[in-house]
Amino acid sequence: MVSFYPGPSRVYTKVPLYLKDAYAQGIMSINHRSEEFVAISKKTVTLLKDKLNIPKSYSIYFVSSATECWEIIAQSVIEKEGVHIYNGAFGEKWFQYTKKLKPTVKSFIFDREEELIPDKLMFNTPEVICFTQNETANGTQVKNEIIQSVRKNNPNSLLAVDATSSMGGVALNFAAADIWFASVQKCFGLPAGLGLLVCSPKALEHARSVNDRKHYNSLLFLDDMMKSWQTSYTLNVVEIYLLLRVMESVKPIDSVHKTIINRHQKWEAFFDTKSEQLNFLIKNKAVRSHTVLTIEAKPAVVEKVKTRAKQAGIILGEGYGELKSSTFRIANFPAIQRKEIALLMDFLHDFI
Ligand SMILES: *Cc1c(COP(=O)(O)O)cnc(C)c1O
């Protein structure tokens, strides 16, 4: 079986080997306060910064998931004011979570075919502007340049970016925002169970003024612990080790990015020029995600494609939320191999 589900997705082929190494080296039993763990934690953070081009001054925290990051931002960074800019189900979910904790936050909803115009996004100094960089539910993305311009237009705000299904797959301009987060079961090619939260010095400075210290995962508490490369609870040490091994083995992000774009272009040629029954949900190429493809078809066709795919050993992503019956999704994540994409294209040929 090869999984094209956009998370949890295909893991790197070497993950079982890394796991075996973790067992052989006693990593499954090491203490999360031990020197051994501190060395793993430090090395993983260094590799992440190096391979993904994250500014040296930014901090990285290990958490359990992207959902936890939604909560951390709501409790530790947003005091009252925030605006959530979104066009799909994950962005909306984030907004709803924040609203439960901070009822005064606002939303700015845009059409999934629409490219955001930064000059229309000037806010009256909300503390935090929240973007879903890659909307996994409908296969759209907000480009680096747009995030950069929104930052310029709102110099007093912090920018927080959900990059759960793009970090590790495409090059992100980390310097253009203050908070970024992702979980590892998407572009990092690992099993679920670990989230990464990336913060700028400006984000931490603001967190200090909010001064939330009520939760085990309050940002300031995470930061205190991370000063000695540790966490506030007993975390999944093995998964950090797996992440370390994956980050050691992957190419720098600019190179991974090129591969992903190249593969995306092949998928565009496949669906846009060859197919009548199967089409990109998103017609505007400028806003299409490079890592998550959402393909639209008649519900009966969607059903048939998914069922037949399974029989052929291929798992396709279900449509998400309201798009469940009219679409299926294909992950374009780095761990997927070229020959597997060829296999899927070959399979889909019968339906185009
Ligand atoms: C998958 C996903 C999430 C949720 O990730 P978890 O690891 O389940 O918390 C959040 N946002 C986006 C955009 C996602 O794709």
CSV table of C-alpha atoms and ligand atoms in Angstrom, one decimal:
chain,number,residue,atom,x,y,z
A,1,MET,CA,0.0,0.0,0.0
A,2,VAL,CA,1.2,3.5,-0.8
A,3,SER,CA,-0.5,6.4,0.9
A,4,PHE,CA,-1.2,9.6,-0.9
A,5,TYR,CA,-3.4,10.8,2.0
A,6,PRO,CA,-2.3,14.4,2.9
A,7,GLY,CA,-1.5,13.3,6.4
A,8,PRO,CA,-0.9,10.9,8.0
A,9,SER,CA,0.9,10.1,4.8
A,10,ARG,CA,3.6,7.9,3.4
A,11,VAL,CA,6.6,7.8,5.8
A,12,TYR,CA,10.2,7.7,4.5
A,13,THR,CA,11.2,4.2,3.6
A,14,LYS,CA,14.1,4.4,6.1
A,15,VAL,CA,11.9,5.1,9.1
A,16,PRO,CA,11.8,1.4,10.2
A,17,LEU,CA,15.6,1.3,10.1
A,18,TYR,CA,15.9,4.5,12.2
A,19,LEU,CA,13.4,2.9,14.6
A,20,LYS,CA,15.6,-0.2,14.9
A,21,ASP,CA,18.6,2.0,15.5
A,22,ALA,CA,16.6,3.9,18.2
A,23,TYR,CA,16.0,0.6,20.0
A,24,ALA,CA,19.6,-0.7,19.6
A,25,GLN,CA,20.9,2.6,21.0
A,26,GLY,CA,18.6,2.5,24.0
A,27,ILE,CA,16.9,5.7,22.9
A,28,MET,CA,13.4,4.3,23.6
A,29,SER,CA,14.3,4.2,27.3
A,30,ILE,CA,16.3,7.4,27.8
A,31,ASN,CA,15.2,10.0,30.3
A,32,HIS,CA,13.9,13.2,28.9
A,33,ARG,CA,16.2,15.1,31.3
A,34,SER,CA,19.3,13.1,30.4
A,35,GLU,CA,22.4,14.4,28.6
A,36,GLU,CA,21.6,12.0,25.7
A,37,PHE,CA,18.3,13.6,25.2
A,38,VAL,CA,19.6,17.1,25.4
A,39,ALA,CA,22.2,16.2,22.7
A,40,ILE,CA,19.4,14.8,20.4
A,41,SER,CA,17.1,17.8,21.0
A,42,LYS,CA,19.9,20.3,20.3
A,43,LYS,CA,21.0,18.6,17.2
A,44,THR,CA,17.5,18.3,15.9
A,45,VAL,CA,16.8,22.0,16.4
A,46,THR,CA,20.1,22.9,14.7
A,47,LEU,CA,19.3,20.6,11.7
A,48,LEU,CA,15.8,22.0,11.4
A,49,LYS,CA,17.1,25.6,11.3
A,50,ASP,CA,19.8,24.6,8.9
A,51,LYS,CA,17.8,22.5,6.4
A,52,LEU,CA,14.7,24.6,6.4
A,53,ASN,CA,16.4,28.1,6.5
A,54,ILE,CA,14.9,29.2,9.8
A,55,PRO,CA,16.6,32.3,11.2
A,56,LYS,CA,19.1,31.5,14.0
A,57,SER,CA,17.4,34.0,16.3
A,58,TYR,CA,14.1,32.0,16.2
A,59,SER,CA,13.2,29.4,18.7
A,60,ILE,CA,11.8,25.9,18.0
A,61,TYR,CA,9.6,24.0,20.5
A,62,PHE,CA,8.5,20.4,20.5
A,63,VAL,CA,4.8,20.0,21.1
A,64,SER,CA,2.3,17.2,20.3
A,65,SER,CA,0.5,18.5,17.3
A,66,ALA,CA,-0.5,21.5,15.2
A,67,THR,CA,-3.8,21.6,17.0
A,68,GLU,CA,-1.9,22.1,20.3
A,69,CYS,CA,-0.2,25.1,18.6
A,70,TRP,CA,-3.6,26.6,17.9
A,71,GLU,CA,-4.3,26.4,21.6
A,72,ILE,CA,-0.8,27.7,22.7
A,73,ILE,CA,-1.2,30.7,20.5
A,74,ALA,CA,-4.7,31.5,21.8
A,75,GLN,CA,-3.7,31.2,25.4
A,76,SER,CA,-0.2,32.6,25.4
A,77,VAL,CA,0.1,35.1,22.5
A,78,ILE,CA,-3.3,36.6,21.9
A,79,GLU,CA,-4.5,38.7,24.8
A,80,LYS,CA,-7.7,40.0,23.1
A,81,GLU,CA,-7.1,41.0,19.6
A,82,GLY,CA,-6.6,38.7,16.7
A,83,VAL,CA,-7.8,38.2,13.1
A,84,HIS,CA,-8.0,34.9,11.4
A,85,ILE,CA,-7.7,35.0,7.6
A,86,TYR,CA,-8.9,31.8,5.9
A,87,ASN,CA,-10.7,30.2,3.1
A,88,GLY,CA,-11.2,26.6,4.2
A,89,ALA,CA,-12.0,24.1,6.9
A,90,PHE,CA,-8.6,24.0,8.8
A,91,GLY,CA,-8.4,27.8,8.9
A,92,GLU,CA,-12.0,27.9,10.2
A,93,LYS,CA,-11.3,25.3,12.8
A,94,TRP,CA,-8.3,27.3,14.1
A,95,PHE,CA,-10.5,30.4,14.3
A,96,GLN,CA,-13.2,28.5,16.2
A,97,TYR,CA,-10.6,27.1,18.7
A,98,THR,CA,-9.2,30.6,19.3
A,99,LYS,CA,-12.7,32.1,19.7
A,100,LYS,CA,-13.5,29.7,22.6
A,101,LEU,CA,-10.5,31.0,24.5
A,102,LYS,CA,-10.5,34.6,23.3
A,103,PRO,CA,-14.1,35.5,22.2
A,104,THR,CA,-13.0,38.9,20.8
A,105,VAL,CA,-11.0,37.6,17.9
A,106,LYS,CA,-12.3,38.3,14.4
A,107,SER,CA,-12.4,36.4,11.1
A,108,PHE,CA,-11.6,37.5,7.6
A,109,ILE,CA,-12.9,34.9,5.1
A,110,PHE,CA,-11.9,34.9,1.5
A,111,ASP,CA,-12.9,32.9,-1.5
A,112,ARG,CA,-10.8,29.8,-2.3
A,113,GLU,CA,-10.2,31.0,-5.9
A,114,GLU,CA,-9.2,34.5,-4.7
A,115,GLU,CA,-5.6,35.6,-4.4
A,116,LEU,CA,-5.3,37.8,-1.3
A,117,ILE,CA,-4.5,41.5,-1.9
A,118,PRO,CA,-2.2,42.7,0.9
A,119,ASP,CA,-3.2,46.3,0.5
A,120,LYS,CA,-6.7,45.3,1.6
A,121,LEU,CA,-5.4,43.6,4.6
A,122,MET,CA,-4.5,46.5,6.9
A,123,PHE,CA,-5.9,46.0,10.4
A,124,ASN,CA,-6.3,48.3,13.3
A,125,THR,CA,-3.3,46.8,15.2
A,126,PRO,CA,-4.7,43.4,16.1
A,127,GLU,CA,-2.1,41.7,18.2
A,128,VAL,CA,-1.9,38.6,16.0
A,129,ILE,CA,-2.8,38.0,12.3
A,130,CYS,CA,-3.4,34.3,11.6
A,131,PHE,CA,-2.9,32.7,8.2
A,132,THR,CA,-3.3,29.1,7.1
A,133,GLN,CA,-0.4,29.1,4.6
A,134,ASN,CA,-1.5,25.8,3.1
A,135,GLU,CA,-5.2,25.0,3.4
A,136,THR,CA,-5.1,21.2,3.4
A,137,ALA,CA,-8.9,21.0,3.1
A,138,ASN,CA,-9.2,22.6,-0.4
A,139,GLY,CA,-5.6,22.6,-1.8
A,140,THR,CA,-4.9,26.3,-1.8
A,141,GLN,CA,-1.9,28.3,-0.5
A,142,VAL,CA,-0.9,31.8,0.5
A,143,LYS,CA,2.4,32.8,-1.2
A,144,ASN,CA,5.4,33.9,0.7
A,145,GLU,CA,5.3,37.3,-1.0
A,146,ILE,CA,1.7,38.0,0.3
A,147,ILE,CA,2.7,37.1,3.9
A,148,GLN,CA,5.7,39.4,3.5
A,149,SER,CA,3.5,42.3,2.3
A,150,VAL,CA,0.9,41.8,5.0
A,151,ARG,CA,3.7,42.0,7.5
A,152,LYS,CA,4.9,45.3,6.0
A,153,ASN,CA,1.3,46.7,6.0
A,154,ASN,CA,0.9,45.8,9.7
A,155,PRO,CA,4.2,46.5,11.4
A,156,ASN,CA,2.7,46.4,14.9
A,157,SER,CA,1.1,43.0,14.6
A,158,LEU,CA,2.5,39.5,15.0
A,159,LEU,CA,1.9,37.1,12.1
A,160,ALA,CA,1.1,33.5,13.0
A,161,VAL,CA,1.1,30.9,10.2
A,162,ASP,CA,-0.3,27.4,10.1
A,163,ALA,CA,2.1,25.6,7.7
A,164,THR,CA,1.2,22.1,8.8
A,165,SER,CA,1.0,20.6,5.3
A,166,SER,CA,3.8,22.6,3.7
A,167,MET,CA,6.7,23.0,6.2
A,168,GLY,CA,9.4,20.6,5.1
A,169,GLY,CA,8.0,20.4,1.6
A,170,VAL,CA,8.3,24.0,0.2
A,171,ALA,CA,10.6,26.9,1.0
A,172,LEU,CA,8.9,29.2,3.5
A,173,ASN,CA,10.1,32.7,4.3
A,174,PHE,CA,10.3,32.3,8.1
A,175,ALA,CA,11.6,35.8,8.6
A,176,ALA,CA,8.3,37.2,7.2
A,177,ALA,CA,6.3,36.0,10.2
A,178,ASP,CA,6.7,35.5,13.9
A,179,ILE,CA,5.0,32.1,14.6
A,180,TRP,CA,5.0,29.1,12.4
A,181,PHE,CA,3.9,25.6,13.1
A,182,ALA,CA,3.5,22.1,11.6
A,183,SER,CA,3.1,18.5,12.5
A,184,VAL,CA,5.4,15.8,11.3
A,185,GLN,CA,2.9,13.4,9.6
A,186,LYS,CA,2.6,15.7,6.6
A,187,CYS,CA,5.7,16.9,4.7
A,188,PHE,CA,8.2,15.4,7.2
A,189,GLY,CA,7.3,11.9,6.2
A,190,LEU,CA,7.0,10.6,9.8
A,191,PRO,CA,4.3,9.0,11.8
A,192,ALA,CA,2.0,11.4,13.7
A,193,GLY,CA,2.7,12.5,17.2
A,194,LEU,CA,4.9,15.5,17.1
A,195,GLY,CA,4.3,19.1,16.4
A,196,LEU,CA,6.9,21.9,15.8
A,197,LEU,CA,6.3,25.4,16.9
A,198,VAL,CA,8.7,28.1,15.6
A,199,CYS,CA,8.8,31.6,17.2
A,200,SER,CA,10.6,34.8,16.5
A,201,PRO,CA,12.1,37.0,19.3
A,202,LYS,CA,9.3,39.4,18.7
A,203,ALA,CA,6.7,36.7,19.4
A,204,LEU,CA,8.4,35.8,22.7
A,205,GLU,CA,8.7,39.5,23.7
A,206,HIS,CA,4.9,39.8,23.2
A,207,ALA,CA,4.3,36.5,25.1
A,208,ARG,CA,6.3,38.1,28.0
A,209,SER,CA,3.9,41.0,28.1
A,210,VAL,CA,0.9,38.7,28.0
A,211,ASN,CA,2.6,36.7,30.7
A,212,ASP,CA,0.5,33.5,30.5
A,213,ARG,CA,2.0,30.9,32.8
A,214,LYS,CA,-1.2,29.0,33.7
A,215,HIS,CA,-0.7,25.9,31.5
A,216,TYR,CA,1.9,23.1,31.2
A,217,ASN,CA,2.2,24.2,27.6
A,218,SER,CA,2.3,28.0,28.1
A,219,LEU,CA,4.7,29.5,25.6
A,220,LEU,CA,6.9,31.1,28.3
A,221,PHE,CA,7.1,27.8,30.2
A,222,LEU,CA,8.0,26.0,26.9
A,223,ASP,CA,10.7,28.6,26.4
A,224,ASP,CA,12.1,28.3,29.9
A,225,MET,CA,12.5,24.5,29.4
A,226,MET,CA,13.9,24.8,25.9
A,227,LYS,CA,16.7,27.1,27.2
A,228,SER,CA,18.2,23.8,28.3
A,229,TRP,CA,16.8,21.9,25.2
A,230,GLN,CA,14.1,20.2,27.3
A,231,THR,CA,10.3,20.1,27.5
A,232,SER,CA,7.8,20.5,30.4
A,233,TYR,CA,6.6,16.9,30.1
A,234,THR,CA,7.9,13.4,29.2
A,235,LEU,CA,7.7,13.7,25.4
A,236,ASN,CA,8.0,11.2,22.6
A,237,VAL,CA,11.8,11.1,22.5
A,238,VAL,CA,11.9,8.4,19.8
A,239,GLU,CA,10.0,10.6,17.4
A,240,ILE,CA,12.4,13.4,17.9
A,241,TYR,CA,15.2,10.9,17.1
A,242,LEU,CA,13.3,9.9,13.9
A,243,LEU,CA,13.0,13.6,13.0
A,244,LEU,CA,16.7,14.0,13.6
A,245,ARG,CA,17.5,11.2,11.3
A,246,VAL,CA,15.1,12.4,8.6
A,247,MET,CA,16.5,15.9,8.8
A,248,GLU,CA,20.0,14.5,8.5
A,249,SER,CA,19.1,12.7,5.3
A,250,VAL,CA,16.9,15.2,3.5
A,251,LYS,CA,18.4,17.8,1.1
A,252,PRO,CA,18.2,21.5,2.0
A,253,ILE,CA,14.7,22.9,1.5
A,254,ASP,CA,15.5,24.9,-1.7
A,255,SER,CA,16.4,21.6,-3.4
A,256,VAL,CA,13.3,19.8,-1.9
A,257,HIS,CA,11.2,22.7,-3.0
A,258,LYS,CA,12.4,22.4,-6.7
A,259,THR,CA,11.4,18.7,-6.7
A,260,ILE,CA,8.0,19.4,-5.3
A,261,ILE,CA,7.3,22.2,-7.8
A,262,ASN,CA,8.5,20.0,-10.6
A,263,ARG,CA,6.2,17.2,-9.6
A,264,HIS,CA,3.4,19.7,-9.2
A,265,GLN,CA,3.9,20.9,-12.7
A,266,LYS,CA,3.6,17.3,-14.0
A,267,TRP,CA,0.4,16.9,-12.1
A,268,GLU,CA,-1.0,20.1,-13.6
A,269,ALA,CA,-0.1,18.9,-17.0
A,270,PHE,CA,-1.8,15.6,-16.2
A,271,PHE,CA,-5.1,17.0,-15.0
A,272,ASP,CA,-5.4,20.3,-16.8
A,273,THR,CA,-4.5,19.1,-20.3
A,274,LYS,CA,-5.4,15.5,-20.4
A,275,SER,CA,-8.3,14.9,-18.2
A,276,GLU,CA,-12.0,15.6,-18.8
A,277,GLN,CA,-13.6,13.8,-15.8
A,278,LEU,CA,-11.0,14.7,-13.2
A,279,ASN,CA,-10.1,18.3,-12.6
A,280,PHE,CA,-8.4,20.5,-10.1
A,281,LEU,CA,-11.0,21.9,-7.7
A,282,ILE,CA,-9.0,25.2,-7.7
A,283,LYS,CA,-9.1,26.8,-11.2
A,284,ASN,CA,-6.9,29.7,-10.3
A,285,LYS,CA,-3.3,28.4,-10.7
A,286,ALA,CA,-1.9,31.3,-8.6
A,287,VAL,CA,-3.5,30.0,-5.4
A,288,ARG,CA,-3.1,26.2,-5.9
A,289,SER,CA,-1.2,24.4,-3.2
A,290,HIS,CA,2.0,22.7,-4.3
A,291,THR,CA,1.8,20.0,-1.6
A,292,VAL,CA,-1.9,19.1,-1.5
A,293,LEU,CA,-3.9,18.5,-4.7
A,294,THR,CA,-7.6,18.5,-4.5
A,295,ILE,CA,-9.2,16.8,-7.5
A,296,GLU,CA,-12.9,17.4,-8.3
A,297,ALA,CA,-15.2,14.9,-10.1
A,298,LYS,CA,-18.7,13.7,-10.1
A,299,PRO,CA,-19.4,12.0,-6.8
A,300,ALA,CA,-19.9,8.6,-8.5
A,301,VAL,CA,-16.5,9.0,-10.2
A,302,VAL,CA,-14.9,10.0,-6.9
A,303,GLU,CA,-16.2,6.9,-5.2
A,304,LYS,CA,-15.1,4.6,-8.0
A,305,VAL,CA,-11.6,6.1,-8.2
A,306,LYS,CA,-11.1,5.7,-4.4
A,307,THR,CA,-12.4,2.2,-4.3
A,308,ARG,CA,-10.4,1.0,-7.3
A,309,ALA,CA,-7.3,2.8,-6.1
A,310,LYS,CA,-7.5,0.8,-2.8
A,311,GLN,CA,-7.8,-2.4,-4.8
A,312,ALA,CA,-4.7,-1.4,-6.7
A,313,GLY,CA,-2.8,-0.7,-3.4
A,314,ILE,CA,-3.1,3.1,-3.5
A,315,ILE,CA,-4.7,5.1,-0.8
A,316,LEU,CA,-6.1,8.5,-1.9
A,317,GLY,CA,-7.1,11.2,0.4
A,318,GLU,CA,-10.8,11.6,1.1
A,319,GLY,CA,-12.3,15.0,0.3
A,320,TYR,CA,-12.5,17.1,3.5
A,321,GLY,CA,-15.7,18.4,5.1
A,322,GLU,CA,-18.2,19.8,2.7
A,323,LEU,CA,-15.9,18.6,-0.2
A,324,LYS,CA,-16.1,15.0,0.9
A,325,SER,CA,-18.2,13.5,-1.9
A,326,SER,CA,-17.1,15.8,-4.7
A,327,THR,CA,-13.3,15.6,-4.4
A,328,PHE,CA,-10.4,13.4,-3.5
A,329,ARG,CA,-6.9,14.6,-2.5
A,330,ILE,CA,-3.4,13.7,-3.5
A,331,ALA,CA,-0.4,14.5,-1.3
A,332,ASN,CA,2.6,15.8,-3.1
A,333,PHE,CA,4.9,15.3,-0.1
A,334,PRO,CA,8.7,14.7,-0.4
A,335,ALA,CA,8.6,11.2,1.0
A,336,ILE,CA,6.5,10.0,-1.9
A,337,GLN,CA,8.7,8.4,-4.5
A,338,ARG,CA,8.8,9.2,-8.2
A,339,LYS,CA,7.9,5.7,-9.2
A,340,GLU,CA,4.9,5.8,-6.9
A,341,ILE,CA,3.7,9.0,-8.6
A,342,ALA,CA,4.1,7.2,-12.0
A,343,LEU,CA,2.1,4.3,-10.6
A,344,LEU,CA,-0.7,6.7,-9.5
A,345,MET,CA,-0.7,8.5,-12.9
A,346,ASP,CA,-0.9,5.2,-14.6
A,347,PHE,CA,-3.8,4.1,-12.5
A,348,LEU,CA,-5.7,7.4,-13.0
A,349,HIS,CA,-5.3,7.2,-16.8
A,350,ASP,CA,-8.3,4.9,-16.9
A,351,PHE,CA,-10.5,7.6,-15.5
A,352,ILE,CA,-9.4,10.7,-17.3
B,1,LIG,C1,-3.3,18.5,9.5
B,1,LIG,C2,-3.6,19.9,9.8
B,1,LIG,C3,-3.8,20.4,11.1
B,1,LIG,C4,-3.9,19.5,12.3
B,1,LIG,O1,-2.8,18.8,12.6
B,1,LIG,P1,-2.7,17.8,13.9
B,1,LIG,O2,-1.4,17.2,13.8
B,1,LIG,O3,-3.8,16.8,13.7
B,1,LIG,O4,-3.0,18.7,15.0
B,1,LIG,C5,-3.9,21.7,11.3
B,1,LIG,N1,-3.8,22.6,10.2
B,1,LIG,C6,-3.6,22.2,9.0
B,1,LIG,C7,-3.5,23.1,7.9
B,1,LIG,C8,-3.5,20.8,8.7
B,1,LIG,O5,-3.2,20.4,7.5
